[in-house]
Each structure stands twice: as C-alpha cells, then as structure tokens.
Coordinates of C-alpha atoms in Angstrom, one line a residue:
X1 CA -0.3 -0.4 0.6
X2 CA 2.4 2.2 0.9
X3 CA 4.3 1.4 -2.7
X4 CA 1.2 2.7 -4.6
X5 CA 0.3 5.6 -2.1
X6 CA 4.4 6.8 -2.9
X7 CA 3.6 6.9 -6.8
X8 CA 0.7 8.6 -6.5
X9 CA 2.4 11.2 -4.2
X10 CA 4.8 11.2 -6.6
X11 CA 3.1 11.5 -9.8
X12 CA 1.0 14.7 -8.1
X13 CA 4.5 16.3 -7.4
X14 CA 5.3 15.6 -10.5
X15 CA 2.1 17.5 -12.2
X16 CA 2.2 20.3 -9.7
X17 CA 5.8 20.8 -10.9
X18 CA 5.0 20.6 -14.7
X19 CA 1.7 22.9 -14.6
X20 CA 3.3 25.6 -12.8
X21 CA 6.1 25.5 -14.6
X22 CA 3.8 25.9 -17.6
X23 CA 2.1 29.0 -15.8
X24 CA 5.5 30.3 -15.9
X25 CA 6.9 29.6 -18.9
X26 CA 3.1 31.4 -20.6
X27 CA 3.5 34.2 -18.9
X28 CA 7.0 34.9 -19.7
X29 CA 6.7 34.4 -23.0
X30 CA 4.0 36.7 -23.4
X31 CA 6.2 39.9 -23.0
X32 CA 5.0 43.6 -22.0
X33 CA 4.7 41.9 -18.3
X34 CA 2.2 44.0 -16.1
X35 CA 1.6 43.7 -12.5
X36 CA -0.6 40.8 -12.7
X37 CA 2.1 38.4 -14.7
X38 CA 4.3 39.3 -12.3
X39 CA 2.4 38.4 -9.4
X40 CA 1.2 34.9 -11.5
X41 CA 4.5 33.9 -11.9
X42 CA 5.5 34.8 -7.7
X43 CA 2.7 32.6 -7.1
X44 CA 3.7 29.6 -8.9
X45 CA 7.2 30.2 -7.8
X46 CA 5.2 29.9 -4.1
X47 CA 3.4 27.0 -5.5
X48 CA 6.9 25.3 -6.6
X49 CA 8.7 26.7 -3.5
X50 CA 6.3 24.2 -1.3
X51 CA 6.7 21.3 -3.2
X52 CA 10.4 21.6 -3.0
X53 CA 11.0 22.8 0.8
X54 CA 7.8 20.8 2.0
X55 CA 6.3 18.2 0.3
X56 CA 9.4 16.4 -0.9
X57 CA 10.7 16.3 2.6
X58 CA 7.2 15.6 4.4
X59 CA 7.2 12.7 1.6
X60 CA 10.6 11.4 2.3
X61 CA 10.1 11.2 6.2
X62 CA 6.7 9.8 5.2
X63 CA 8.1 6.9 2.9
X64 CA 11.6 6.7 3.6
X65 CA 13.3 8.0 6.7
X66 CA 12.0 10.3 9.3
X67 CA 14.0 9.9 12.3
X68 CA 15.7 13.6 11.3
X69 CA 13.9 16.3 13.0
X70 CA 15.7 18.8 11.5
X71 CA 14.3 17.4 7.8
X72 CA 10.9 17.9 9.5
X73 CA 11.1 21.5 10.2
X74 CA 12.6 22.6 7.3
X75 CA 9.4 20.4 5.4
X76 CA 7.1 22.7 8.3
X77 CA 8.9 26.0 7.1
X78 CA 8.8 25.0 3.7
X79 CA 4.9 24.6 3.8
X80 CA 4.1 27.6 6.0
X81 CA 6.4 30.2 4.1
X82 CA 5.1 29.0 1.0
X83 CA 1.4 29.5 2.1
X84 CA 2.5 32.8 3.2
X85 CA 3.5 34.2 0.3
X86 CA 0.6 32.4 -1.9
X87 CA -1.8 34.8 0.5
X88 CA -0.1 37.8 0.1
X89 CA 0.2 37.3 -3.5
X90 CA -3.4 36.7 -4.0
X91 CA -4.0 39.8 -1.8
X92 CA -2.0 41.4 -4.6
X93 CA -4.0 40.3 -7.7
X94 CA -7.3 41.8 -5.8
X95 CA -5.7 44.7 -5.3
X96 CA -5.0 44.8 -8.7
X97 CA -8.3 43.8 -10.1
X98 CA -9.7 46.4 -8.1
X99 CA -7.8 49.4 -9.4
X100 CA -8.0 48.4 -12.1
X101 CA -11.9 48.7 -12.8
X102 CA -12.2 51.1 -9.6
X103 CA -9.2 53.5 -10.9
X104 CA -8.4 52.8 -14.3
X105 CA -6.4 55.7 -15.2
X106 CA -4.2 54.8 -11.7
X107 CA -3.8 51.4 -12.9
X108 CA -2.6 52.0 -16.4
X109 CA -0.2 54.5 -15.0
X110 CA 1.1 51.8 -12.2
X111 CA 0.5 48.6 -13.4
X112 CA 1.6 48.4 -17.4
X113 CA 4.9 47.4 -16.5
X114 CA 7.0 45.0 -13.9
X115 CA 8.4 47.8 -11.4
X116 CA 6.0 48.7 -9.2
X117 CA 5.3 44.7 -8.7
X118 CA 8.8 43.7 -7.9
X119 CA 8.5 46.5 -5.4
X120 CA 5.6 44.1 -3.9
X121 CA 6.8 40.8 -4.4
X122 CA 10.1 40.9 -3.4
X123 CA 9.7 42.9 0.4
X124 CA 6.4 40.0 0.3
X125 CA 9.0 37.1 0.5
X126 CA 11.7 38.2 2.4
X127 CA 8.5 39.4 5.3
X128 CA 7.2 36.1 4.8
X129 CA 10.5 34.4 5.4
X130 CA 10.9 35.9 8.2
X131 CA 7.8 35.6 9.6
X132 CA 8.4 32.0 8.9
X133 CA 11.7 31.9 9.9
X134 CA 10.3 33.0 13.8
X135 CA 9.9 29.4 15.2
X136 CA 13.2 28.9 14.9
X137 CA 14.2 32.0 17.1
X138 CA 12.1 31.3 19.7
X139 CA 8.4 32.6 18.7
X140 CA 6.6 29.4 17.8
X141 CA 7.5 26.2 17.3
X142 CA 8.1 23.5 15.2
X143 CA 7.4 20.1 16.2
X144 CA 6.2 17.0 15.2
X145 CA 2.9 16.4 14.9
X146 CA 1.0 13.8 17.5
X147 CA 0.0 11.1 15.4
X148 CA 1.3 11.8 12.0
X149 CA 5.1 12.2 13.1
X150 CA 6.8 12.3 9.6
X151 CA 5.1 15.8 9.6
X152 CA 6.2 18.9 11.6
X153 CA 3.7 22.2 12.0
X154 CA 3.3 25.3 14.0
X155 CA -0.3 24.1 14.7
X156 CA -1.3 22.7 18.1
X157 CA 2.7 22.0 18.9
X158 CA 2.9 24.0 22.0
X159 CA 0.8 25.2 24.9
X160 CA 3.2 28.2 25.7
X161 CA 3.1 31.9 25.3
X162 CA 5.0 32.2 22.6
X163 CA 3.7 29.2 20.8
X164 CA 0.0 30.3 21.6
X165 CA 1.0 33.8 20.2
X166 CA 2.0 33.4 17.3
X167 CA -0.6 30.8 16.5
X168 CA -3.0 33.4 17.1
X169 CA -0.8 35.8 15.1
X170 CA -0.4 33.1 11.8
X171 CA -4.4 32.9 12.1
X172 CA -5.3 36.8 12.5
X173 CA -2.7 37.6 9.6
X174 CA -2.4 35.4 7.3
X175 CA -6.0 34.0 7.5
X176 CA -8.8 35.9 9.1
X177 CA -7.5 39.5 8.1
X178 CA -6.8 38.3 4.3
X179 CA -10.2 37.2 3.7
X180 CA -12.0 40.0 5.0
X181 CA -9.7 42.3 2.8
X182 CA -9.8 40.3 -0.2
X183 CA -13.7 39.9 0.3
X184 CA -14.4 44.0 0.9
X185 CA -11.9 44.2 -2.6
X186 CA -14.0 42.2 -4.6
X187 CA -17.3 43.2 -3.3
X188 CA -16.1 46.7 -4.2
X189 CA -15.1 45.5 -7.7
X190 CA -18.3 43.5 -8.5
X191 CA -20.4 46.9 -7.2
X192 CA -18.2 49.0 -9.3
X193 CA -18.4 45.8 -12.9
X194 CA -21.9 46.1 -12.4
X195 CA -22.6 49.9 -12.5
X196 CA -20.4 49.8 -16.0
X197 CA -22.8 47.5 -17.3
X198 CA -25.7 49.3 -16.7
X199 CA -24.3 52.5 -18.1
X200 CA -23.3 50.5 -20.6
X201 CA -26.5 49.4 -21.2
X202 CA -28.7 53.1 -21.1
X203 CA -26.1 54.4 -24.0
X204 CA -27.3 54.6 -26.9
X205 CA -23.8 56.0 -28.9
X206 CA -20.7 54.5 -30.4
X207 CA -19.1 53.9 -27.2
X208 CA -21.1 51.7 -26.0
X209 CA -19.6 48.7 -27.3
X210 CA -16.1 49.9 -26.7
X211 CA -17.9 50.4 -23.1
X212 CA -19.6 46.4 -23.4
X213 CA -16.1 45.3 -24.5
X214 CA -14.3 46.9 -21.8
X215 CA -16.7 45.4 -19.3
X216 CA -16.7 42.1 -21.0
X217 CA -12.7 42.2 -20.6
X218 CA -12.6 43.4 -16.4
X219 CA -15.2 40.8 -15.8
X220 CA -13.0 37.8 -17.0
X221 CA -10.2 39.0 -15.2
X222 CA -12.1 39.5 -12.4
X223 CA -13.8 35.9 -12.4
X224 CA -10.5 34.5 -12.7
X225 CA -8.6 35.8 -9.6
X226 CA -12.3 35.4 -8.1
X227 CA -12.1 31.8 -8.7
X228 CA -8.2 31.7 -7.9
X229 CA -9.1 33.1 -4.7
X230 CA -11.7 30.9 -3.6
X231 CA -9.8 27.9 -4.5
X232 CA -7.3 28.9 -2.4
X233 CA -8.7 29.6 0.5
X234 CA -11.3 26.3 -0.1
X235 CA -8.1 24.8 0.2
X236 CA -6.5 26.6 3.3
X237 CA -9.4 26.7 5.3
X238 CA -9.8 22.9 7.1
X239 CA -6.4 23.4 7.8
X240 CA -7.0 26.5 9.3
X241 CA -10.1 25.6 11.2
X242 CA -8.0 22.7 12.8
X243 CA -5.7 24.9 13.5
X244 CA -8.5 27.3 15.4
X245 CA -9.2 23.7 17.4
X246 CA -5.8 23.7 18.6
X247 CA -5.6 27.5 19.4
X248 CA -8.8 28.0 20.6
X249 CA -9.9 24.9 22.3
X250 CA -6.6 22.8 23.0
X251 CA -7.5 19.9 20.7
X252 CA -8.8 18.7 17.0
X253 CA -9.5 15.9 15.7
X254 CA -6.3 14.2 14.2
X255 CA -8.0 12.6 11.4
X256 CA -9.2 16.1 10.9
X257 CA -5.9 17.6 10.9
X258 CA -4.6 15.0 8.6
X259 CA -6.7 15.3 5.6
X260 CA -6.9 19.2 6.2
X261 CA -3.3 19.2 5.4
X262 CA -3.6 16.7 2.3
X263 CA -6.5 19.0 1.3
X264 CA -4.5 22.2 1.3
X265 CA -1.9 20.7 -0.3
X266 CA -3.9 20.1 -3.9
X267 CA -4.0 24.1 -4.3
X268 CA -0.3 23.0 -5.9
X269 CA -2.8 21.3 -9.1
X270 CA -5.9 23.2 -9.1
X271 CA -4.4 27.5 -9.3
X272 CA -2.2 26.7 -12.2
X273 CA -5.3 24.4 -13.8
X274 CA -7.8 27.1 -13.2
X275 CA -5.3 29.6 -15.0
X276 CA -4.7 28.2 -17.3
X277 CA -8.3 26.9 -18.4
X278 CA -9.6 30.2 -17.4
X279 CA -7.1 32.6 -19.4
X280 CA -7.8 32.7 -23.2
X281 CA -4.2 35.0 -23.8
X282 CA -2.4 32.0 -21.8
X283 CA -3.8 29.5 -23.5
X284 CA -3.5 30.8 -26.6
X285 CA 0.4 31.4 -25.8
X286 CA 0.8 27.5 -24.5
X287 CA -0.5 26.7 -28.0
X288 CA 1.7 28.6 -30.1
X289 CA 5.4 28.2 -26.9
X290 CA 4.2 24.4 -27.1
X291 CA 1.5 23.0 -30.1
X292 CA 3.3 25.5 -32.6
X293 CA -0.1 27.0 -33.6
X294 CA -0.6 30.5 -34.1
X295 CA -4.3 31.1 -32.7
X296 CA -6.1 34.0 -34.4
X297 CA -6.0 37.6 -33.3
X298 CA -8.8 38.8 -31.4
X299 CA -10.3 41.7 -30.0
X300 CA -9.4 41.2 -26.5
X301 CA -5.9 41.3 -26.6
X302 CA -6.4 44.8 -27.8
X303 CA -7.7 45.7 -24.3
X304 CA -4.2 45.0 -22.5
X305 CA -3.4 48.7 -23.1
X306 CA -6.9 50.3 -21.8
X307 CA -7.4 48.1 -18.7
X308 CA -3.8 47.5 -17.9

C-alpha cells in the first residue's frame, strides 16, 4: 500500500511541478509583463517552493526515513512560508483587479509595467520568509504532529505563551485579515462592474460597444481572480479550522488534521489548472509555444493597453 501511495504522491508532485512551470513559461513568453503577470509568476514560484521545500521532505519522512527532526522542521517551514507568500500574492492580485476597475487611470500608469510588481513581490517574499523563520528563534515552534510524526507544523505544537501568540498572530494576519480585505475589495469591484454594465446598457451612442467590450474584458479577469482566490481559501480553510481547534480549544481530531493538510496541498495543482483553463491569453500562448500553433488575433488582446 505504501508503494502505491508513494507512486501517487510522486505523480501528484510531478503534475504540480509541470503545471506551475507551464504557467511561468507561458507568462514569460507573453512579453510586456504587467503587475498581474509578475504576481502570477510569483504565485507559481511559491507553489513550486512548497513542493521543493515542504512536500518533498515530508514525503521523504513519510516513505523513507523520518528520524531527522531537522528535515521535518524544514518541511514545516517550507509549507508555512510558501502558504504565507501565496496569500500575500493573492491579495496583490485582488488589489490589482480592484484598482483596475475602480481607478483605471491609476492602473494604467502603475500596473502596465513590472516595476511596481517587483516592489511588491520582493518585500513580501522577504517578510514571509522572516515570519516563517521566527519559530526557529523562539517565537512559535515547529514540532512533530502527535499522530503523523513524519509531519512538522506550528499548529497545536506548543502550549507556551510564545507558541500560542505565534499561532494567534498567524491566524489573524495570514487568514482572517486577508479574507476580510479580499472580500471587501472583491465586493467593491463587483459593484463597480455592475454599474459599468448598467451604464453601457443605458447608452445609445457608439461608445456603448467599446464600454461593453471593456466591461467584458474586466469581468473575465475579475472572475479568473475570484476562482483562484476561492479555490485557495477552500483548500486552506480546513487546515486553518484545525489550527483554530488547537489554538482556541487545545484539541482537534487527528484525522481531521491529516485530511485537511492533504487537502491544503491540492492547491499545488488546482491553481495552475484554473489559471490555464480560464485565461484565454495564456491558453493561446501555450498553444503557440508548445504546439507551434498561431491562434487568430482577437479584439480581447487590444484591451491590454486600456485595462492594464
């Protein structure tokens, strides 16, 4: 049974690596990289780092040798910091959509290039790595889980003030606060999109068609961002609930912790799949790059200069 599970895990990891690399390659091939493009590359890199620094070492402890506590802690660190980075990048994607819809002139001047994106991505990676490293220096603690000892995490591993305060801070700043901020920005953006659609429908001049096409373009990217956000939080919410169980009630069913941790890792594959399936520009780039096809030019591409 372990051999079968090990093969399935290896195939899953391989699929995660290939899909995320495809996203990175396709975005790099686009040219004229925008704020959104850089954040998608950063998000894919964070998922790859979770595979390399988290999932691989956890699998090593599960199927080969779990005697090394240091490797176990490295796996816990890898999963933690990559999750932090992913959440920050998702907040950046939502902010980009919000500004592009609510303040298109500001988006035009700031989000067309990659300079602002790098000023966002690099500090966020440094911040998340530092935050995930704090348990190594006494605030919080990476420890083996009670039942699945091959896995290390900060969830429910300590009862001291330092461990609890770290867990409280982690849940607040990397789960509950991002949910509130993202929800607010998405709701505001959706309200503006609805107003834009009504304005386009009420007009009878030649600008109606242009406004409608811009609305369609923005709505497509808004839906894409929503899907990525929803899937990420759906996959991580069970693990966060387990963390709340340990943090607030000192206990949580071990099988719930195990399954929620595995469910959280499903984002390694689902995020790039969603992005590929829903992003028409990326699909065209992949076809042209991998299969040598030259897709027909559509008017959607003409709105990059307007909306980004």
